[in-house]
Amino acid sequence: MTALWWQSGVIYQVYPRSFQDTDGDGIGDLKGIARRLDYLTSLGVDAIWISPIYPSPMADFGYDVADYCDVDPRFGVLADFDDLLAQSHARGLRVLLDFVPNHTSDRHPWFVESRASRDNPKRDWYIWRDPAADGGPPNNWISDFGGSAWEWDEATGQYYYHAFLKEQADLNWRNPAVQAAIYDVMRFWFDRGVDGFRIDVLWHMVKAADFPDNPPNPGYRPALGDMHRVLQLHSTDQPEVHRIAADMRAIADSYGAKGRGERVLIGEIYLPVDRLMRYYGRERAEVHLPFNFQLIDAPWEARSLATLIAGYEAALPPGGWPNWVLGNHDRPRVAARRGPAQARVAAMLLLTLRGTPTLYYGDELGLSDVAIPPEEVQDPRELREPGRGFGRDPVRTPLPWDGSANAGFTTGRPWLPLNADWRARNVARMAEEPHSMLTFYRRLLALRRAHPALSIGDFALLDADRDVLAYERRHGAERLIVALNLGARSQRLELPDRAGDCRPLLSTIDDAMRIADGGLLLRGHEGVILRSA
């Protein structure tokens, strides 16, 4: 196959507040990302996805957008973005922006107008409803951040809907004027040269027209959080969202040579696999990559993962390209979930499965979740439901660059605390260590780039026992075998007869891999890539 860049490439998520600060305010910025582009190219990634950089009051750290067509002063100015884009492209790096079309800040001029009066021309740009008969919220829908999803507006005597914070008012995507305005935003950034968008909460964008109550969740437990008291049957994943996703895809496809495949759309969609697959599109193409989050919460057990991978592959529609992630700005880091040894195994899994992988900044250092003292908590999710483990600050801490003050991240006070082990766990030091996590990631990414079988090749699970997950990647005459020991005990994998003589390419531990009598001996917590002769 002739692969498009987003099929063969690796995407790296940059959380801009925490990547590199250049002006001493303790918050990362666009010039900081530009300063570290050589690091990203030396790491071996192909594209960066930058979390929101738009002007924002920062009630939800940029996911409350006040202007879709500019840059927040904390991050720089529009010219800084243009410079970053030009420098990235000069290095062969693609740039994706985070796009937040479901809701705006309550300070966005559109919402200010909408809130001004019931007869304002932009009133119907947002979702306004009269109170229920008892004077309370129009229905039982719950914000993903807890509490009612409806906020009372005293001045106009109606409620407006917000799937997240009350400062994040949901747009009315049933209004053609809203659609046109947001599509123009996409064109604004495509015209500047961006290579695609990650679309925030795509499955939230359309709500049931008659706003019925959501059914109660029979499996609810308080530990799940307030949002799970009901099933989001009517407030998310409505049929009409697919036409909007297809319209967005048509805009993306209208850019680039021959209008095919050069600009990519990635949809944030937390849904079961059968519903997730619909976002590839049926009658019309929709997003290129509906994010596949299954590895984040999956039981870390070989047979379960084999079943999950096989089920996902089987569910893909014709022409649908797979993708995988291990973490992001909302979820615990893989090293926190799996431990340092299995974080290496997980990295090998992510970067050798068929499909496009997305890395989260800092995972290449083995960063774990950072404990945030209560007085330093920033995340509104944690502030609204404290002590429940929902806070996202622990995974958004500054990237440690070296052993200098504040790990080389800032000359000021970092907006969140650094990882406690930053003097040892930083880019400069780990780059010099032959067996560090960073060195391992670089070798793994280089191997992926050198062997097309790992990026665009066919995929087939192999028979394996106990804690071993094994599969073969094939492209042309090349055959590679990936064997992952998800347990602490040594295991033996019988190699397939057709494998012939195998040559070890990479281990998560060291290069002392052992093949004897047609079998591979895996140490505890070891992953291995073999080339079959």
Short mmCIF file of C-alpha atoms in Angstrom, two decimals:
data_model
loop_
_atom_site.label_atom_id
_atom_site.label_comp_id
_atom_site.label_asym_id
_atom_site.label_seq_id
_atom_site.Cartn_x
_atom_site.Cartn_y
_atom_site.Cartn_z
CA MET A 1 0.00 0.00 0.00
CA THR A 2 1.02 3.61 -0.49
CA ALA A 3 0.60 5.06 2.97
CA LEU A 4 -0.48 8.61 3.72
CA TRP A 5 1.67 10.46 6.23
CA TRP A 6 -0.84 10.09 9.05
CA GLN A 7 -1.03 6.33 8.49
CA SER A 8 2.69 5.61 8.64
CA GLY A 9 3.56 8.41 11.07
CA VAL A 10 3.59 8.83 14.85
CA ILE A 11 1.70 11.70 16.51
CA TYR A 12 3.03 13.37 19.67
CA GLN A 13 0.70 15.38 21.90
CA VAL A 14 2.14 18.62 23.26
CA TYR A 15 0.40 20.17 26.27
CA PRO A 16 1.63 23.72 25.62
CA ARG A 17 1.37 25.02 29.19
CA SER A 18 3.86 22.40 30.27
CA PHE A 19 6.28 21.93 27.39
CA GLN A 20 8.71 24.89 27.47
CA ASP A 21 8.41 28.42 28.86
CA THR A 22 10.47 31.21 27.27
CA ASP A 23 9.20 34.35 29.01
CA GLY A 24 9.53 33.37 32.67
CA ASP A 25 5.83 33.36 33.58
CA GLY A 26 5.90 29.65 34.47
CA ILE A 27 3.62 28.68 31.59
CA GLY A 28 4.85 27.10 28.37
CA ASP A 29 4.39 28.96 25.10
CA LEU A 30 4.64 28.65 21.32
CA LYS A 31 8.21 29.93 21.21
CA GLY A 32 9.04 27.19 23.69
CA ILE A 33 7.64 24.52 21.40
CA ALA A 34 9.63 26.00 18.51
CA ARG A 35 12.78 25.93 20.64
CA ARG A 36 12.34 22.18 21.19
CA LEU A 37 11.52 21.08 17.65
CA ASP A 38 14.95 19.50 17.22
CA TYR A 39 14.22 17.34 20.25
CA LEU A 40 10.99 16.15 18.67
CA THR A 41 12.65 15.32 15.36
CA SER A 42 15.49 13.50 17.15
CA LEU A 43 12.90 11.53 19.11
CA GLY A 44 11.52 10.31 15.81
CA VAL A 45 7.90 11.50 15.73
CA ASP A 46 6.18 12.75 12.60
CA ALA A 47 3.53 15.18 13.84
CA ILE A 48 2.67 17.23 16.89
CA TRP A 49 -0.84 17.78 18.19
CA ILE A 50 -0.97 20.94 20.29
CA SER A 51 -3.64 21.24 22.98
CA PRO A 52 -5.69 24.49 22.77
CA ILE A 53 -3.78 27.74 22.28
CA TYR A 54 -6.78 30.04 21.59
CA PRO A 55 -7.62 33.12 23.71
CA SER A 56 -9.38 31.84 26.81
CA PRO A 57 -10.25 32.80 30.37
CA MET A 58 -8.72 29.39 31.22
CA ALA A 59 -11.64 28.14 33.31
CA ASP A 60 -10.79 24.76 31.74
CA PHE A 61 -7.30 25.62 30.53
CA GLY A 62 -8.09 26.51 26.95
CA TYR A 63 -11.07 24.24 26.35
CA ASP A 64 -13.19 27.33 27.01
CA VAL A 65 -12.46 29.26 23.81
CA ALA A 66 -13.11 33.01 23.65
CA ASP A 67 -11.79 33.48 20.09
CA TYR A 68 -11.26 30.65 17.62
CA CYS A 69 -9.03 32.62 15.27
CA ASP A 70 -6.24 33.95 17.46
CA VAL A 71 -3.64 32.92 20.04
CA ASP A 72 -3.88 33.50 23.77
CA PRO A 73 -1.28 36.06 24.97
CA ARG A 74 -0.02 33.47 27.49
CA PHE A 75 1.20 31.43 24.53
CA GLY A 76 2.27 34.27 22.25
CA VAL A 77 0.76 35.86 19.18
CA LEU A 78 -0.49 34.59 15.84
CA ALA A 79 2.89 35.34 14.25
CA ASP A 80 4.50 32.97 16.77
CA PHE A 81 2.21 30.21 15.58
CA ASP A 82 3.01 30.95 11.95
CA ASP A 83 6.71 30.76 12.80
CA LEU A 84 6.26 27.49 14.67
CA LEU A 85 4.36 26.05 11.73
CA ALA A 86 7.04 27.13 9.26
CA GLN A 87 9.86 25.74 11.41
CA SER A 88 7.99 22.47 11.91
CA HIS A 89 7.33 22.02 8.22
CA ALA A 90 10.97 22.79 7.43
CA ARG A 91 11.88 19.81 9.63
CA GLY A 92 9.24 17.54 8.09
CA LEU A 93 7.00 17.75 11.16
CA ARG A 94 3.24 18.11 10.67
CA VAL A 95 1.20 20.27 13.06
CA LEU A 96 -2.29 19.49 14.32
CA LEU A 97 -4.41 21.86 16.40
CA ASP A 98 -6.89 20.97 19.08
CA PHE A 99 -10.31 22.09 17.87
CA VAL A 100 -13.15 22.71 20.35
CA PRO A 101 -16.41 23.03 18.37
CA ASN A 102 -18.88 21.69 20.94
CA HIS A 103 -18.79 24.70 23.27
CA THR A 104 -17.28 28.13 23.77
CA SER A 105 -16.32 30.21 26.75
CA ASP A 106 -19.18 32.14 28.30
CA ARG A 107 -17.03 35.18 27.47
CA HIS A 108 -16.96 34.45 23.75
CA PRO A 109 -18.63 37.37 21.89
CA TRP A 110 -21.15 34.94 20.44
CA PHE A 111 -22.36 33.90 23.89
CA VAL A 112 -22.27 37.44 25.23
CA GLU A 113 -24.71 38.35 22.45
CA SER A 114 -26.77 35.21 22.92
CA ARG A 115 -27.17 35.97 26.62
CA ALA A 116 -28.08 39.61 26.06
CA SER A 117 -31.77 39.00 25.37
CA ARG A 118 -34.21 36.36 24.15
CA ASP A 119 -34.62 38.13 20.82
CA ASN A 120 -30.90 38.61 20.12
CA PRO A 121 -29.97 37.28 16.64
CA LYS A 122 -27.46 34.90 18.27
CA ARG A 123 -29.86 33.60 20.94
CA ASP A 124 -30.29 30.35 19.02
CA TRP A 125 -26.54 29.87 18.61
CA TYR A 126 -26.60 28.23 22.05
CA ILE A 127 -29.02 25.85 23.79
CA TRP A 128 -31.60 27.74 25.84
CA ARG A 129 -34.62 26.12 27.50
CA ASP A 130 -37.42 27.17 29.78
CA PRO A 131 -37.48 25.78 33.34
CA ALA A 132 -39.28 22.54 34.12
CA ALA A 133 -42.74 22.75 35.65
CA ASP A 134 -41.23 22.92 39.14
CA GLY A 135 -38.97 25.80 38.11
CA GLY A 136 -35.87 23.63 38.08
CA PRO A 137 -33.60 22.54 35.22
CA PRO A 138 -35.30 21.43 31.98
CA ASN A 139 -34.19 17.80 32.42
CA ASN A 140 -31.88 15.55 34.42
CA TRP A 141 -28.78 15.85 32.25
CA ILE A 142 -25.57 15.97 34.28
CA SER A 143 -22.37 17.85 33.49
CA ASP A 144 -19.32 15.70 32.91
CA PHE A 145 -17.75 17.72 35.70
CA GLY A 146 -20.62 16.95 38.10
CA GLY A 147 -23.86 18.72 38.93
CA SER A 148 -26.65 19.78 36.63
CA ALA A 149 -25.68 20.53 33.03
CA TRP A 150 -28.09 23.51 33.08
CA GLU A 151 -27.28 26.99 34.34
CA TRP A 152 -29.98 29.50 35.21
CA ASP A 153 -29.75 32.93 33.62
CA GLU A 154 -31.68 35.38 35.78
CA ALA A 155 -31.68 38.21 33.24
CA THR A 156 -33.49 36.28 30.49
CA GLY A 157 -35.36 33.73 32.61
CA GLN A 158 -34.04 30.59 30.90
CA TYR A 159 -31.42 27.89 31.40
CA TYR A 160 -28.49 27.32 29.06
CA TYR A 161 -26.84 23.95 28.56
CA HIS A 162 -23.20 23.16 29.35
CA ALA A 163 -21.85 19.62 29.07
CA PHE A 164 -18.84 20.67 31.15
CA LEU A 165 -18.35 23.83 33.25
CA LYS A 166 -20.98 26.57 33.36
CA GLU A 167 -18.27 28.74 31.80
CA GLN A 168 -18.38 26.43 28.75
CA ALA A 169 -21.72 26.97 27.02
CA ASP A 170 -22.63 24.37 24.39
CA LEU A 171 -23.22 25.63 20.86
CA ASN A 172 -26.48 24.71 19.12
CA TRP A 173 -25.22 22.58 16.25
CA ARG A 174 -28.73 22.28 14.83
CA ASN A 175 -28.41 25.94 13.80
CA PRO A 176 -26.98 26.27 10.24
CA ALA A 177 -25.40 29.61 11.17
CA VAL A 178 -23.35 27.91 13.88
CA GLN A 179 -22.23 25.25 11.44
CA ALA A 180 -21.17 27.85 8.88
CA ALA A 181 -19.25 29.89 11.46
CA ILE A 182 -17.30 26.90 12.77
CA TYR A 183 -16.57 25.61 9.28
CA ASP A 184 -15.09 29.02 8.51
CA VAL A 185 -12.83 28.61 11.55
CA MET A 186 -11.54 25.34 10.11
CA ARG A 187 -10.79 27.07 6.82
CA PHE A 188 -9.00 29.90 8.66
CA TRP A 189 -6.47 27.46 10.13
CA PHE A 190 -6.23 25.24 7.06
CA ASP A 191 -5.47 28.35 5.02
CA ARG A 192 -2.60 29.10 7.41
CA GLY A 193 -1.20 25.65 6.72
CA VAL A 194 -2.16 23.44 9.65
CA ASP A 195 -2.13 19.75 8.82
CA GLY A 196 -5.26 18.75 10.70
CA PHE A 197 -7.33 18.87 13.84
CA ARG A 198 -8.02 16.76 16.85
CA ILE A 199 -11.74 17.43 17.38
CA ASP A 200 -12.68 17.73 21.03
CA VAL A 201 -15.70 15.70 22.31
CA LEU A 202 -17.04 15.10 18.81
CA TRP A 203 -19.71 12.72 20.04
CA HIS A 204 -21.19 15.43 22.29
CA MET A 205 -21.92 17.93 19.53
CA VAL A 206 -25.60 17.18 18.84
CA LYS A 207 -28.29 16.61 21.48
CA ALA A 208 -31.72 14.99 21.16
CA ALA A 209 -34.07 17.63 19.77
CA ASP A 210 -36.79 17.17 22.41
CA PHE A 211 -34.39 17.01 25.39
CA PRO A 212 -35.87 13.96 27.21
CA ASP A 213 -34.43 12.83 30.54
CA ASN A 214 -31.46 10.49 30.35
CA PRO A 215 -32.18 7.06 31.85
CA PRO A 216 -30.67 6.25 35.25
CA ASN A 217 -27.50 4.17 35.20
CA PRO A 218 -28.27 0.78 36.80
CA GLY A 219 -24.56 0.19 37.38
CA TYR A 220 -23.89 3.51 39.07
CA ARG A 221 -21.54 3.64 42.04
CA PRO A 222 -20.46 6.87 43.73
CA ALA A 223 -16.84 6.06 42.91
CA LEU A 224 -17.68 6.53 39.22
CA GLY A 225 -18.43 10.23 39.70
CA ASP A 226 -21.59 12.28 39.49
CA MET A 227 -21.77 12.29 35.67
CA HIS A 228 -22.36 8.53 35.63
CA ARG A 229 -25.60 8.69 37.62
CA VAL A 230 -27.36 8.70 34.25
CA LEU A 231 -26.62 7.13 30.87
CA GLN A 232 -25.91 9.82 28.26
CA LEU A 233 -28.38 8.35 25.82
CA HIS A 234 -29.97 11.62 24.69
CA SER A 235 -27.18 14.14 25.38
CA THR A 236 -24.47 12.51 23.23
CA ASP A 237 -23.94 10.42 20.06
CA GLN A 238 -27.04 11.53 18.18
CA PRO A 239 -27.50 10.43 14.55
CA GLU A 240 -27.27 13.98 13.23
CA VAL A 241 -23.65 14.35 14.36
CA HIS A 242 -22.50 12.15 11.49
CA ARG A 243 -23.57 14.65 8.85
CA ILE A 244 -21.54 17.31 10.65
CA ALA A 245 -18.48 15.05 10.87
CA ALA A 246 -18.85 14.36 7.13
CA ASP A 247 -19.06 18.09 6.39
CA MET A 248 -15.85 18.63 8.36
CA ARG A 249 -14.18 15.82 6.44
CA ALA A 250 -15.22 17.37 3.13
CA ILE A 251 -13.57 20.62 4.16
CA ALA A 252 -10.36 18.82 5.16
CA ASP A 253 -10.33 16.85 1.92
CA SER A 254 -10.68 20.04 -0.12
CA TYR A 255 -7.15 21.05 0.94
CA GLY A 256 -3.88 19.65 -0.30
CA ALA A 257 -2.66 18.11 -3.52
CA LYS A 258 -5.48 16.35 -5.34
CA GLY A 259 -7.64 17.09 -2.30
CA ARG A 260 -6.93 13.67 -0.83
CA GLY A 261 -5.66 12.70 2.55
CA GLU A 262 -3.15 15.44 3.28
CA ARG A 263 -5.12 17.04 6.11
CA VAL A 264 -6.24 14.72 8.88
CA LEU A 265 -9.18 14.82 11.30
CA ILE A 266 -8.98 12.90 14.58
CA GLY A 267 -12.14 12.60 16.65
CA GLU A 268 -12.17 12.42 20.44
CA ILE A 269 -14.93 9.86 20.95
CA TYR A 270 -15.38 7.77 24.10
CA LEU A 271 -17.85 5.11 22.90
CA PRO A 272 -18.05 1.32 22.62
CA VAL A 273 -16.29 -0.04 19.55
CA ASP A 274 -19.43 -0.72 17.51
CA ARG A 275 -20.57 2.91 17.88
CA LEU A 276 -17.04 4.27 17.49
CA MET A 277 -16.76 2.66 14.06
CA ARG A 278 -19.67 4.73 12.74
CA TYR A 279 -17.48 7.83 12.92
CA TYR A 280 -15.36 6.56 10.03
CA GLY A 281 -18.49 7.23 8.00
CA ARG A 282 -20.96 5.16 6.03
CA GLU A 283 -22.65 7.05 3.20
CA ARG A 284 -19.96 9.77 3.44
CA ALA A 285 -16.44 9.74 4.87
CA GLU A 286 -16.17 11.22 8.36
CA VAL A 287 -13.06 11.53 10.56
CA HIS A 288 -9.92 9.75 9.42
CA LEU A 289 -9.14 8.50 12.93
CA PRO A 290 -11.83 8.09 15.61
CA PHE A 291 -9.58 7.91 18.68
CA ASN A 292 -9.30 4.37 20.03
CA PHE A 293 -8.84 4.63 23.80
CA GLN A 294 -9.22 0.96 24.68
CA LEU A 295 -5.66 0.38 25.89
CA ILE A 296 -6.01 3.03 28.58
CA ASP A 297 -8.55 1.13 30.69
CA ALA A 298 -8.07 -2.42 29.40
CA PRO A 299 -7.10 -5.17 31.87
CA TRP A 300 -3.35 -5.61 31.47
CA GLU A 301 -3.61 -9.30 30.74
CA ALA A 302 -2.36 -11.02 27.61
CA ARG A 303 -5.46 -12.97 26.62
CA SER A 304 -7.75 -10.00 27.27
CA LEU A 305 -5.57 -7.73 25.18
CA ALA A 306 -5.41 -10.28 22.36
CA THR A 307 -9.21 -10.43 22.32
CA LEU A 308 -9.48 -6.63 22.42
CA ILE A 309 -7.03 -6.16 19.53
CA ALA A 310 -8.66 -8.85 17.40
CA GLY A 311 -12.12 -7.42 18.06
CA TYR A 312 -11.06 -3.91 17.11
CA GLU A 313 -9.34 -5.08 13.93
CA ALA A 314 -12.41 -7.11 12.96
CA ALA A 315 -14.75 -4.17 13.58
CA LEU A 316 -12.92 -1.73 11.29
CA PRO A 317 -14.95 -0.82 8.20
CA PRO A 318 -13.45 -1.30 4.73
CA GLY A 319 -10.70 1.26 4.33
CA GLY A 320 -10.83 2.26 8.01
CA TRP A 321 -7.33 2.86 9.39
CA PRO A 322 -6.71 1.82 13.02
CA ASN A 323 -5.14 3.94 15.74
CA TRP A 324 -4.01 3.43 19.34
CA VAL A 325 -3.22 5.58 22.37
CA LEU A 326 -1.94 4.86 25.90
CA GLY A 327 -2.74 8.19 27.53
CA ASN A 328 -3.54 11.87 27.14
CA HIS A 329 -4.08 15.09 29.09
CA ASP A 330 -7.22 13.70 30.77
CA ARG A 331 -6.13 10.22 31.87
CA PRO A 332 -3.53 8.76 34.26
CA ARG A 333 -0.12 8.19 32.74
CA VAL A 334 0.81 4.72 31.57
CA ALA A 335 3.76 4.52 33.99
CA ALA A 336 1.35 5.24 36.88
CA ARG A 337 -1.07 2.57 35.71
CA ARG A 338 1.39 -0.17 34.74
CA GLY A 339 4.63 0.57 36.59
CA PRO A 340 8.01 1.43 35.04
CA ALA A 341 8.87 -2.03 33.66
CA GLN A 342 5.50 -2.59 31.99
CA ALA A 343 5.52 1.00 30.71
CA ARG A 344 8.32 -0.14 28.40
CA VAL A 345 6.30 -3.16 27.30
CA ALA A 346 3.31 -0.89 26.73
CA ALA A 347 5.42 1.44 24.57
CA MET A 348 6.49 -1.50 22.44
CA LEU A 349 2.88 -2.57 22.11
CA LEU A 350 1.71 0.92 21.12
CA LEU A 351 4.42 1.40 18.50
CA THR A 352 4.18 -2.04 16.88
CA LEU A 353 0.41 -2.53 16.59
CA ARG A 354 -1.12 -1.86 13.18
CA GLY A 355 -2.30 1.72 12.94
CA THR A 356 -1.39 5.26 13.91
CA PRO A 357 -0.02 5.68 17.46
CA THR A 358 -0.32 8.87 19.49
CA LEU A 359 2.25 9.51 22.23
CA TYR A 360 1.63 11.81 25.20
CA TYR A 361 4.47 14.18 26.06
CA GLY A 362 6.64 12.91 28.88
CA ASP A 363 5.74 9.26 28.44
CA GLU A 364 9.04 8.90 26.59
CA LEU A 365 10.73 9.73 29.91
CA GLY A 366 8.56 7.33 31.88
CA LEU A 367 6.94 10.22 33.75
CA SER A 368 4.36 9.06 36.26
CA ASP A 369 1.47 10.98 37.81
CA VAL A 370 2.75 13.77 40.04
CA ALA A 371 1.16 14.27 43.45
CA ILE A 372 -0.29 17.79 43.63
CA PRO A 373 -0.63 19.37 47.09
CA PRO A 374 -4.23 20.51 47.74
CA GLU A 375 -3.21 24.16 47.84
CA GLU A 376 -1.65 23.87 44.35
CA VAL A 377 -4.56 22.15 42.59
CA GLN A 378 -5.52 23.94 39.38
CA ASP A 379 -7.91 21.53 37.64
CA PRO A 380 -11.62 22.40 37.95
CA ARG A 381 -12.46 18.70 37.69
CA GLU A 382 -10.59 18.05 40.94
CA LEU A 383 -11.90 21.20 42.59
CA ARG A 384 -15.52 20.19 41.91
CA GLU A 385 -15.17 16.58 43.12
CA PRO A 386 -12.06 16.63 45.33
CA GLY A 387 -10.27 13.51 46.44
CA ARG A 388 -12.05 11.23 43.98
CA GLY A 389 -9.09 10.68 41.69
CA PHE A 390 -10.63 12.61 38.79
CA GLY A 391 -8.07 15.43 38.81
CA ARG A 392 -5.97 15.90 35.70
CA ASP A 393 -3.18 18.08 37.10
CA PRO A 394 -1.01 15.02 37.91
CA VAL A 395 -0.60 14.25 34.19
CA ARG A 396 -0.10 17.86 33.03
CA THR A 397 3.08 18.76 34.90
CA PRO A 398 6.06 20.46 33.21
CA LEU A 399 8.41 18.43 31.06
CA PRO A 400 11.83 18.25 32.77
CA TRP A 401 14.55 19.16 30.30
CA ASP A 402 17.77 19.14 32.34
CA GLY A 403 19.28 19.38 35.80
CA SER A 404 19.25 23.17 36.01
CA ALA A 405 16.81 25.21 38.10
CA ASN A 406 13.19 24.22 37.47
CA ALA A 407 14.47 21.45 35.20
CA GLY A 408 15.11 23.95 32.41
CA PHE A 409 11.38 24.41 31.91
CA THR A 410 11.15 28.02 33.12
CA THR A 411 13.12 30.78 34.80
CA GLY A 412 10.01 31.55 36.85
CA ARG A 413 7.77 29.44 39.06
CA PRO A 414 6.27 26.47 37.21
CA TRP A 415 2.48 26.61 37.02
CA LEU A 416 2.36 23.04 38.38
CA PRO A 417 5.01 21.19 40.42
CA LEU A 418 7.70 19.20 38.65
CA ASN A 419 8.04 15.45 39.05
CA ALA A 420 9.92 14.77 42.30
CA ASP A 421 12.69 12.85 40.51
CA TRP A 422 13.32 15.50 37.85
CA ARG A 423 17.05 15.73 38.62
CA ALA A 424 17.44 12.15 37.41
CA ARG A 425 14.43 11.90 35.11
CA ASN A 426 15.02 14.64 32.57
CA VAL A 427 15.73 14.79 28.85
CA ALA A 428 19.40 15.80 29.03
CA ARG A 429 20.41 13.10 31.48
CA MET A 430 18.32 10.30 30.01
CA ALA A 431 19.56 11.07 26.49
CA GLU A 432 23.04 10.05 27.63
CA GLU A 433 21.97 6.83 29.37
CA PRO A 434 22.10 3.78 27.06
CA HIS A 435 19.25 1.97 28.80
CA SER A 436 17.01 4.87 29.77
CA MET A 437 13.36 5.05 28.80
CA LEU A 438 14.14 7.94 26.43
CA THR A 439 16.88 5.97 24.69
CA PHE A 440 14.51 3.02 24.39
CA TYR A 441 11.80 5.19 22.82
CA ARG A 442 14.28 6.62 20.33
CA ARG A 443 15.44 3.15 19.33
CA LEU A 444 11.87 1.92 19.08
CA LEU A 445 10.77 4.85 16.94
CA ALA A 446 13.83 4.49 14.71
CA LEU A 447 13.07 0.79 14.28
CA ARG A 448 9.47 1.57 13.36
CA ARG A 449 10.66 4.05 10.73
CA ALA A 450 13.25 1.64 9.32
CA HIS A 451 10.83 -1.28 8.99
CA PRO A 452 7.59 -0.54 7.10
CA ALA A 453 6.16 -3.80 8.46
CA LEU A 454 5.78 -2.05 11.82
CA SER A 455 3.89 0.93 10.46
CA ILE A 456 1.89 -0.22 7.46
CA GLY A 457 2.32 -3.98 7.43
CA ASP A 458 -0.30 -6.68 7.92
CA PHE A 459 -1.08 -7.88 11.43
CA ALA A 460 -1.69 -11.41 12.73
CA LEU A 461 -1.89 -12.65 16.30
CA LEU A 462 0.29 -15.65 17.18
CA ASP A 463 -0.54 -18.48 19.53
CA ALA A 464 0.89 -17.76 22.96
CA ASP A 465 0.34 -18.97 26.51
CA ARG A 466 0.00 -17.42 29.94
CA ASP A 467 1.33 -13.84 30.14
CA VAL A 468 2.66 -13.60 26.58
CA LEU A 469 1.03 -11.51 23.86
CA ALA A 470 2.61 -12.17 20.47
CA TYR A 471 1.90 -11.15 16.90
CA GLU A 472 3.48 -10.93 13.47
CA ARG A 473 3.83 -7.85 11.26
CA ARG A 474 4.37 -8.46 7.55
CA HIS A 475 5.16 -6.19 4.62
CA GLY A 476 6.37 -7.60 1.34
CA ALA A 477 9.02 -10.19 2.11
CA GLU A 478 9.68 -8.79 5.56
CA ARG A 479 8.31 -10.56 8.64
CA LEU A 480 8.70 -9.27 12.18
CA ILE A 481 7.56 -10.95 15.38
CA VAL A 482 6.65 -8.95 18.48
CA ALA A 483 6.51 -10.86 21.77
CA LEU A 484 5.45 -9.14 25.00
CA ASN A 485 5.64 -10.65 28.47
CA LEU A 486 2.99 -8.88 30.54
CA GLY A 487 3.99 -10.72 33.71
CA ALA A 488 6.90 -10.85 36.15
CA ARG A 489 7.89 -14.48 35.50
CA SER A 490 10.01 -15.79 32.64
CA GLN A 491 8.05 -17.28 29.76
CA ARG A 492 8.79 -19.26 26.62
CA LEU A 493 7.18 -18.51 23.26
CA GLU A 494 7.25 -21.23 20.64
CA LEU A 495 8.15 -19.54 17.38
CA PRO A 496 6.12 -20.45 14.29
CA ASP A 497 7.78 -22.90 11.92
CA ARG A 498 7.60 -20.41 9.09
CA ALA A 499 9.63 -17.93 11.13
CA GLY A 500 12.90 -19.63 10.20
CA ASP A 501 16.01 -18.19 11.77
CA CYS A 502 15.11 -15.13 13.82
CA ARG A 503 17.36 -12.19 14.52
CA PRO A 504 16.66 -10.04 17.60
CA LEU A 505 16.16 -6.36 16.83
CA LEU A 506 15.17 -4.81 20.15
CA SER A 507 14.33 -5.73 23.74
CA THR A 508 12.73 -3.60 26.44
CA ILE A 509 15.50 -4.71 28.84
CA ASP A 510 18.80 -5.09 26.97
CA ASP A 511 20.15 -6.82 23.90
CA ALA A 512 20.82 -10.19 25.57
CA MET A 513 17.81 -11.93 24.01
CA ARG A 514 17.73 -15.72 23.97
CA ILE A 515 16.41 -17.99 21.21
CA ALA A 516 16.85 -21.75 21.64
CA ASP A 517 15.24 -24.88 20.20
CA GLY A 518 12.68 -22.95 18.19
CA GLY A 519 11.54 -20.88 21.16
CA LEU A 520 12.06 -17.38 22.50
CA LEU A 521 12.86 -17.11 26.20
CA LEU A 522 11.29 -13.95 27.60
CA ARG A 523 12.35 -12.58 30.93
CA GLY A 524 9.80 -11.04 33.25
CA HIS A 525 8.48 -7.70 31.95
CA GLU A 526 10.33 -8.15 28.66
CA GLY A 527 9.15 -7.24 25.20
CA VAL A 528 11.10 -8.30 22.14
CA ILE A 529 11.01 -7.57 18.40
CA LEU A 530 12.46 -10.26 16.14
CA ARG A 531 13.15 -10.25 12.43
CA SER A 532 12.34 -13.53 10.74
CA ALA A 533 14.83 -14.62 8.12
#
